[in-house]
CSV table of C-alpha atoms in Angstrom, one decimal:
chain,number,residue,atom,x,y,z
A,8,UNK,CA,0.0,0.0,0.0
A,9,UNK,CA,1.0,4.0,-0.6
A,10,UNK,CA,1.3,6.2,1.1
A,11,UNK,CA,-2.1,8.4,0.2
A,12,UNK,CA,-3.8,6.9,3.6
A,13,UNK,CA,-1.5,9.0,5.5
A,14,UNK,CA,-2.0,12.3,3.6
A,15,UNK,CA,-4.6,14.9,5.4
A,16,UNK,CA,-7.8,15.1,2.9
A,17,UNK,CA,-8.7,18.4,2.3
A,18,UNK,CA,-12.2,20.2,4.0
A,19,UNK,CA,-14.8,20.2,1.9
A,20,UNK,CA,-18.3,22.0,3.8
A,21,UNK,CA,-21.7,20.2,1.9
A,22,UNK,CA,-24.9,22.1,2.8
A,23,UNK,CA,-28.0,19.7,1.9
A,24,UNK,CA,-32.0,19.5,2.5
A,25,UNK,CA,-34.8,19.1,0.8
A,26,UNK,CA,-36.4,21.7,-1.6
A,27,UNK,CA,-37.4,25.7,-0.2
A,28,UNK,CA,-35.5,24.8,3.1
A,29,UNK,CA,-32.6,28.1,2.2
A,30,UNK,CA,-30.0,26.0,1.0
A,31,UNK,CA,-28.6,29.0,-1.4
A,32,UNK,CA,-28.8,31.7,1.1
A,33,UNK,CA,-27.0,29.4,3.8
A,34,UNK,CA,-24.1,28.7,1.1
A,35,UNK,CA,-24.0,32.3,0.8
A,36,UNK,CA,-23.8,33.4,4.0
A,37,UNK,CA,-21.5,30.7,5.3
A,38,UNK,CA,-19.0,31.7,2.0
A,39,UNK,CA,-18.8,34.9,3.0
A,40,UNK,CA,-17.7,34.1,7.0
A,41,UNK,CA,-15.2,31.6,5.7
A,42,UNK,CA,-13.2,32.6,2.6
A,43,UNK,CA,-15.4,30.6,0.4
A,44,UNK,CA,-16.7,29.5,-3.2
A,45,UNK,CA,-20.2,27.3,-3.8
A,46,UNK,CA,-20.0,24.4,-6.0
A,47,UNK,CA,-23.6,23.9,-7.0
A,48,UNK,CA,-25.1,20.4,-6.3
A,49,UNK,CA,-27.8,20.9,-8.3
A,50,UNK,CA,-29.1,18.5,-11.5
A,51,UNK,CA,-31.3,21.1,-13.2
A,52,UNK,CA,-29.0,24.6,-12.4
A,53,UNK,CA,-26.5,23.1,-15.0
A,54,UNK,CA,-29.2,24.2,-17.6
A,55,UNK,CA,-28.7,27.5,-19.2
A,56,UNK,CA,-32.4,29.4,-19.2
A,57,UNK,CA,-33.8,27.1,-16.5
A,58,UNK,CA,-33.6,30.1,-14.3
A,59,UNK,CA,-36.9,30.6,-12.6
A,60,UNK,CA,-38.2,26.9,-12.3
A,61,UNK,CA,-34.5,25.6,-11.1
A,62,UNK,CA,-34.1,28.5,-8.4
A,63,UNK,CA,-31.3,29.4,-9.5
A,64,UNK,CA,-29.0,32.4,-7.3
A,65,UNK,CA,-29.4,35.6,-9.3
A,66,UNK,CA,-27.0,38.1,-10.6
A,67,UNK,CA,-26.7,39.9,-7.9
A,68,UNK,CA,-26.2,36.9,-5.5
A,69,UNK,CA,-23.5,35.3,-7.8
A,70,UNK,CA,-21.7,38.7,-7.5
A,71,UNK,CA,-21.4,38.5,-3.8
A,72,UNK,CA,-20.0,34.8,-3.8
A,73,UNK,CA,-18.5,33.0,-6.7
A,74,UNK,CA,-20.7,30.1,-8.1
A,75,UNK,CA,-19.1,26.9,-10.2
A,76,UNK,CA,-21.4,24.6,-12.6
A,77,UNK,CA,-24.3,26.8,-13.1
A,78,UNK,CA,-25.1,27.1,-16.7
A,79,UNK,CA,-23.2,24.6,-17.9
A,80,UNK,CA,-24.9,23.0,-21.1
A,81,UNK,CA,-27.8,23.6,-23.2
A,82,UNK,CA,-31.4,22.2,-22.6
A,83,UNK,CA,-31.2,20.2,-25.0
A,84,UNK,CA,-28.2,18.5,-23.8
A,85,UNK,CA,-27.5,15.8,-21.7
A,86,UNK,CA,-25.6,15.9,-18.6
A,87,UNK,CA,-24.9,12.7,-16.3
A,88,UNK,CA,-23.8,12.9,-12.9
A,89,UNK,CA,-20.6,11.2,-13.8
A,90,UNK,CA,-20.2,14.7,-15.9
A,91,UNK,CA,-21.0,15.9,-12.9
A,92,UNK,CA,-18.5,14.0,-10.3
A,93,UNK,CA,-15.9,15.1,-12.6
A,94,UNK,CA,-16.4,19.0,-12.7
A,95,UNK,CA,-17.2,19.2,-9.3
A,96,UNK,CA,-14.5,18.0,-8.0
A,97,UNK,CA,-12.2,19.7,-10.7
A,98,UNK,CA,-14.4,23.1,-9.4
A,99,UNK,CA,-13.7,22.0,-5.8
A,100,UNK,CA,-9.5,21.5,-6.2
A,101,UNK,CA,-9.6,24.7,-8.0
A,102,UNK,CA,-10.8,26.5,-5.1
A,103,UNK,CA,-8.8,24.7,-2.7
A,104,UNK,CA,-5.8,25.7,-4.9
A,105,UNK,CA,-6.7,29.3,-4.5
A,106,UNK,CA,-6.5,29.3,-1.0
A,107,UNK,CA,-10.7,29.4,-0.4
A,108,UNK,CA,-12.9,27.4,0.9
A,109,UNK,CA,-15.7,25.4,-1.1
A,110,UNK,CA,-18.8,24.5,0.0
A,111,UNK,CA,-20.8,22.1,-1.8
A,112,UNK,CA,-24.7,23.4,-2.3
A,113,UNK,CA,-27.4,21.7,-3.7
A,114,UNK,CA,-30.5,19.2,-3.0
A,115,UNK,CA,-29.7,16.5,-4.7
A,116,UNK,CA,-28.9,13.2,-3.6
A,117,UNK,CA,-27.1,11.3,-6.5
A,118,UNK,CA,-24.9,14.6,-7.0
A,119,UNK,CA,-23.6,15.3,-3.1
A,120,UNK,CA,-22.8,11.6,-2.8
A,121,UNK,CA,-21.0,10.8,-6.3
A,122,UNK,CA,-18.7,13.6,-4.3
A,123,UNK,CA,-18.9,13.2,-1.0
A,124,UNK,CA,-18.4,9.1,-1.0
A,125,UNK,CA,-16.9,9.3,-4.4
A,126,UNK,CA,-18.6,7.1,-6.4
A,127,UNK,CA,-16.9,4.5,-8.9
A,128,UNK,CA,-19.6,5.6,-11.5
A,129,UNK,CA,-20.6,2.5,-13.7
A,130,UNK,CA,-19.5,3.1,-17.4
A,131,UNK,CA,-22.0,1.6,-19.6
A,132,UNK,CA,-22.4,3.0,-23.0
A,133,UNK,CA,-25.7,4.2,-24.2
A,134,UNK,CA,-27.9,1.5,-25.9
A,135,UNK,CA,-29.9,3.1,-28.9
A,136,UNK,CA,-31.9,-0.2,-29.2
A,137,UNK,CA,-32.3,-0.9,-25.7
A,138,UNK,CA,-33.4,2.5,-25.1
A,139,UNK,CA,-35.8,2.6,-27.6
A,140,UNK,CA,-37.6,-0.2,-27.2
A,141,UNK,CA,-37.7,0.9,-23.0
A,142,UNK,CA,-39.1,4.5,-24.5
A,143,UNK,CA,-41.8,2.4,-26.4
A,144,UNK,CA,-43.4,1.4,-23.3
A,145,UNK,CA,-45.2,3.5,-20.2
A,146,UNK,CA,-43.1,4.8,-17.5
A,147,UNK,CA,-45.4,2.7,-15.0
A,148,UNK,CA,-44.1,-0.6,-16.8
A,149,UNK,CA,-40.6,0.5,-16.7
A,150,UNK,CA,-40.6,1.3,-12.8
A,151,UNK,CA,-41.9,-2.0,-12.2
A,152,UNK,CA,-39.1,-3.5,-13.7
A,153,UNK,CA,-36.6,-1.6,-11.6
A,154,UNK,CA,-38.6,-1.9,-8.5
A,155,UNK,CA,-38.1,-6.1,-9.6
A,156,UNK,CA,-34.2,-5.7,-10.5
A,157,UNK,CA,-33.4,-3.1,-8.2
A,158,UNK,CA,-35.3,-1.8,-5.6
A,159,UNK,CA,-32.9,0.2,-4.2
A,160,UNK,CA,-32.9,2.9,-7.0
A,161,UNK,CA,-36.2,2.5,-7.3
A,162,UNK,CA,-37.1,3.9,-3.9
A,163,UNK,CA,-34.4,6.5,-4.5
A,164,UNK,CA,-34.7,7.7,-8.1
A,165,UNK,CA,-37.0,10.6,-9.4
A,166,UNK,CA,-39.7,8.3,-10.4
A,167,UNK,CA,-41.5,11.0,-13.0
A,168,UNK,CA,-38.1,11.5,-14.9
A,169,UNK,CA,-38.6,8.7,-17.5
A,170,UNK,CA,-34.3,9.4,-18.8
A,171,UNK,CA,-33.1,7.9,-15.5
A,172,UNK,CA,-35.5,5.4,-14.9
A,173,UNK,CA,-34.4,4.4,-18.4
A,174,UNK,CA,-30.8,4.8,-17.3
A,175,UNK,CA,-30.9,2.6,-14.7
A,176,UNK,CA,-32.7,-0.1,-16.5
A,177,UNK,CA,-30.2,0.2,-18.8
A,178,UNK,CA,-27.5,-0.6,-16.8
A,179,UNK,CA,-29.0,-3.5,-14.7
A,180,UNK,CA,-30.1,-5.0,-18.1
A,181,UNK,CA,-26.8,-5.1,-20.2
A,182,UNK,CA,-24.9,-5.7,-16.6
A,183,UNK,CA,-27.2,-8.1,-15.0
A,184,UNK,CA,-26.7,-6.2,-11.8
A,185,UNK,CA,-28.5,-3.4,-10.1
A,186,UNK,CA,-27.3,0.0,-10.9
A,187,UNK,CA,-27.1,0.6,-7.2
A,188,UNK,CA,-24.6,-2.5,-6.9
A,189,UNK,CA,-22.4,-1.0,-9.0
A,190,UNK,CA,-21.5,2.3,-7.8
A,191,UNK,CA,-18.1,1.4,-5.8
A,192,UNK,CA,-16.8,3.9,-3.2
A,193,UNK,CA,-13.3,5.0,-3.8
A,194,UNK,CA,-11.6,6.1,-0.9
A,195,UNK,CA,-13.3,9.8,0.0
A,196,UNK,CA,-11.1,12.9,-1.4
A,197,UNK,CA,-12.8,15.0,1.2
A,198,UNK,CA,-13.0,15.5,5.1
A,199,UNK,CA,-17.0,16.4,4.4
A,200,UNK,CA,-19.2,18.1,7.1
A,201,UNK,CA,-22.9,17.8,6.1
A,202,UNK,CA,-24.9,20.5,7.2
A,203,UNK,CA,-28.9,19.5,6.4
A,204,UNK,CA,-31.4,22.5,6.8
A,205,UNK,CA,-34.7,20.9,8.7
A,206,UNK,CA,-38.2,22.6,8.9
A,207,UNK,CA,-41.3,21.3,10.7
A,208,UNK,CA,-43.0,19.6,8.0
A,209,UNK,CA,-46.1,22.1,7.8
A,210,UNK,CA,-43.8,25.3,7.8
A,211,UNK,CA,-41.8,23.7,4.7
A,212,UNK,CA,-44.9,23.2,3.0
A,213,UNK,CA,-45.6,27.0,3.4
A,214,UNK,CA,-42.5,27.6,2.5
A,215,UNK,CA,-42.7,25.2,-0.9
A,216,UNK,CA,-45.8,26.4,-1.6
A,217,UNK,CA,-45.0,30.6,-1.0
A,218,UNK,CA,-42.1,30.2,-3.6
A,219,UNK,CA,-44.1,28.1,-6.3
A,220,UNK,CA,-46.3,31.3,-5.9
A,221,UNK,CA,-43.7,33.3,-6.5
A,222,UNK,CA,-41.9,31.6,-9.3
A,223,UNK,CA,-44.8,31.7,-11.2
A,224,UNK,CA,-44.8,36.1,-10.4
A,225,UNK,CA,-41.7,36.1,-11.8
A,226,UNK,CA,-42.8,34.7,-15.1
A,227,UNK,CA,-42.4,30.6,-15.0
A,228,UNK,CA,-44.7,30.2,-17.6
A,229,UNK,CA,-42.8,32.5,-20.0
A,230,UNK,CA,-39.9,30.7,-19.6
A,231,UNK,CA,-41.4,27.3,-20.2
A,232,UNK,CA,-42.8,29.2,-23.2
A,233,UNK,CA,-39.3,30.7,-24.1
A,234,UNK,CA,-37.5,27.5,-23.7
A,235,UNK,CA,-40.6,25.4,-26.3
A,236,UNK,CA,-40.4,28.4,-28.8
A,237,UNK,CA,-36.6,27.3,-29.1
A,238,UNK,CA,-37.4,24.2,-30.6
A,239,UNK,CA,-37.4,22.5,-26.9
A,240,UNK,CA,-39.9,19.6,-26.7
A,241,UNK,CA,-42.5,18.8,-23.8
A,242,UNK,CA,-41.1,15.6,-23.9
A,243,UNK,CA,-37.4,17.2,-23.2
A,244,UNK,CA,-39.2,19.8,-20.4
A,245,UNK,CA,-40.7,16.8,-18.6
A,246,UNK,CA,-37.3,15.5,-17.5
A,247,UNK,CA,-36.4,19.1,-15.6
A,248,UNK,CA,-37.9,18.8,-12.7
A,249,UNK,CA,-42.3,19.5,-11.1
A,250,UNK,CA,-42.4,23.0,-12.2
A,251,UNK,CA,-41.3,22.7,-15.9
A,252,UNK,CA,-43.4,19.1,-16.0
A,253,UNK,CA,-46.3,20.7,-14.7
A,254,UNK,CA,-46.4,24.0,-16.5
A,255,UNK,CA,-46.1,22.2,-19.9
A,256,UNK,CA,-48.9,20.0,-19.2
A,257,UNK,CA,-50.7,23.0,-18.4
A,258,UNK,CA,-49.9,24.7,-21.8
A,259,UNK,CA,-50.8,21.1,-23.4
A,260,UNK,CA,-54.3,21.5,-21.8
A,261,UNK,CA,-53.9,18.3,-19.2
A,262,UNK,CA,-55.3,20.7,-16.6
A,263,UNK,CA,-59.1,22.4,-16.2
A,264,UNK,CA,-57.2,25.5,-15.1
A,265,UNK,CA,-54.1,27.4,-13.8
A,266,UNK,CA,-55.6,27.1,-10.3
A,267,UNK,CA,-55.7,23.4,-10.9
A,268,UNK,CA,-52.4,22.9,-12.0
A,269,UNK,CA,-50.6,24.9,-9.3
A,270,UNK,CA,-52.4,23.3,-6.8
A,271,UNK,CA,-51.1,20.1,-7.8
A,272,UNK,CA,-47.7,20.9,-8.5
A,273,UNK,CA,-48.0,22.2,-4.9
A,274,UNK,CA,-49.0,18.4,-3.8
A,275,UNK,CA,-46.4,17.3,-6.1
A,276,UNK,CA,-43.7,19.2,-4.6
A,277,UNK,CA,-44.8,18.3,-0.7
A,278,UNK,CA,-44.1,14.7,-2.1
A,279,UNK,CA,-40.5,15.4,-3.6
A,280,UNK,CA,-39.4,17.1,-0.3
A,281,UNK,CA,-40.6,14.1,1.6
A,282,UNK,CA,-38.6,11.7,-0.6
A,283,UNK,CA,-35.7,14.0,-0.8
A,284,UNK,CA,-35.8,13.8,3.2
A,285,UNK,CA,-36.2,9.9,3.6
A,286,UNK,CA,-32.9,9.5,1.1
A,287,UNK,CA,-31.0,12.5,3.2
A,288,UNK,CA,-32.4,10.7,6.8
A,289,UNK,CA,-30.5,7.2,6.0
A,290,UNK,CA,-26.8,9.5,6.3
A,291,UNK,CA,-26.4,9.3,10.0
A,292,UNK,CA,-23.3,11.8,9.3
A,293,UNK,CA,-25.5,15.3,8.7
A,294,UNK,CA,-25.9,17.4,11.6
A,295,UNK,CA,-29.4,18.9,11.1
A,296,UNK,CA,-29.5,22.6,11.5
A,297,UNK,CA,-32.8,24.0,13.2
A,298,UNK,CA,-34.6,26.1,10.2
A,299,UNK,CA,-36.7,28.0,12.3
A,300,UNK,CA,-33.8,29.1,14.8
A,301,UNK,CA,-30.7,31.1,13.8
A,302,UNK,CA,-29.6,28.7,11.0
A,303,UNK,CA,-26.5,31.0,10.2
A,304,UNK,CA,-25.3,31.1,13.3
A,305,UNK,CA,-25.9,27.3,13.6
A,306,UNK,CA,-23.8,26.5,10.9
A,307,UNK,CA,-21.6,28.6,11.8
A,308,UNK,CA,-20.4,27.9,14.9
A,309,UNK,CA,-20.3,24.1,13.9
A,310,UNK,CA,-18.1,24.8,10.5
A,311,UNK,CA,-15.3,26.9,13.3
A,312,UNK,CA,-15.5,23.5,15.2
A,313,UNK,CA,-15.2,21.2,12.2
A,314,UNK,CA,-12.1,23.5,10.9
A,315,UNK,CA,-10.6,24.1,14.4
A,316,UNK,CA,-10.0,20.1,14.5
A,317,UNK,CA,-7.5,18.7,11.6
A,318,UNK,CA,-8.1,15.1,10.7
A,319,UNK,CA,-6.5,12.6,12.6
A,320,UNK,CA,-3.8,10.8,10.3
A,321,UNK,CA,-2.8,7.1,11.2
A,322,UNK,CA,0.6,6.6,11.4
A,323,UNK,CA,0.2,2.7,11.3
């Protein structure tokens, strides 16, 4: 064996929780007391015009913080989290080598933990005729067959985003093993303290449901409209996420009314934050911040107290 289990792994700050919990304006504040830059950990902010529905920090907060991997490819492009593992933690030594601090942002799962654990990603090439004979058939079919073959990204995996449940079928099917089996953990690059932003459940609803309202104030519709009027399909807006799925079914008439379809993306979006907590709940390693109370300060004092105390390197 080398040497490398003897070498000090660098600090790497990951700020986590489910959707409308202040995720961004945590990273922000936290960057600011500590010398920092924000990797985003984000699956839909890599999209360039996905501004509104995604969240994404504006101008004026990108000025007061640097920001890595937002508006990274087109729509119409596909980017994989093993595109993802690789930027990040190019972004992430970058920073390091500058002297600052990075802080990894985001809420979701499959992103933070190709990083924080980092994931052996499995490397099976796209099957055109696999893949469209998996299209050919309903989603429900196809997340049967996961739920048979793998169960464990089943449970985990955004079950209205037909491209990864394809994905994962994929590579169970030409493997013969789960896709879950086959993500191997590398020794972690980073000493990682998670930092998970928790609400009462009724409060986070309020707070999911306030900025839907708002989004849609800001003009989400137009930008679902902007985004089809550049050739983008519904089929391609369905894989971005509730708000973009939602709003073009609205536009494709699926709904009575506006009222109608907010009100279920609303539902909708309760339900993602609920999964998004269950996966983030099985990492016995977060140290969940009290949203309600002084979350800043929270995180704060616990990110002095996680710097303050260098990893312990065996000498063995």
């Amino acid at each position: 064996m080398g040497n490398e289990t003897n070498i000090a792994r660098p600090d790497l700050i990951v700020i986590l929780g489910p959707t409308a919990s202040g995720k961004s304006a945590l990273g922000i504040a936290l960057a600011q007391r500590f010398n920092g830059e924000i990797v985003s950990a984000d699956s839909r902010q890599v999209y360039r015009g996905l501004d509104i529905g995604t969240a994404k920090v504006t101008p004026e907060e990108r000025s007061l913080v640097p920001h890595h991997l937002l508006d990274v490819v087109e729509p119409e492009e596909v980017y994989s989290v093993a595109q993802f593992q690789h930027e990040a933690i190019a972004a992430i030594n970058a920073i390091l080598h500058c002297g600052r601090q990075p802080l990894l942002v985001g809420g979701s799962p499959h992103y933070i933990q190709t990083v924080v654990d980092h994931f052996d990603i499995p490397t099976v090439a796209p099957q055109p005729e696999l893949r469209a004979q998996l299209e050919a058939r309903p989603l429900e079919d196809l997340l049967l067959q996961l739920e048979q073959l793998d169960p464990q990204s089943a449970a985990s995996i955004d079950r209205q985003n037909p491209r990864r449940v394809i994905r994962a079928l994929e590579v169970c099917l030409v493997t013969g093993k789960p896709f879950s089996q086959q993500r191997g953990i590398s020794r972690p690059l980073y000493r990682c303290l998670l930092l998970g932003i928790q609400w009462p459940r009724e409060i986070l609803y309020q707070r999911i449901d306030s900025r839907i309202d708002e989004r849609l104030q800001q003009g989400l519709v137009a930008e679902v409209q902007a985004q089809l009027e550049k050739g983008l399909t519904h089929e391609r807006l369905d894989a971005f996420g509730l708000e973009y799925r939602f709003v073009s079914r609205w536009l494709r008439g699926e709904f009575a009314s506006e009222a109608e379809m907010v009100q279920r993306l609303k539902y909708a979006s309760h339900d993602f934050a609920r999964r998004q907590l269950s996966w983030f709940r099985r990492d016995k390693s977060i140290l969940w911040l009290d949203g309600p109370g002084d979350c800043i300060e929270q995180a704060s004092t616990a990110v002095q107290a996680f710097l303050n105390q260098p990893e312990e390197i065996s000498t063995s």
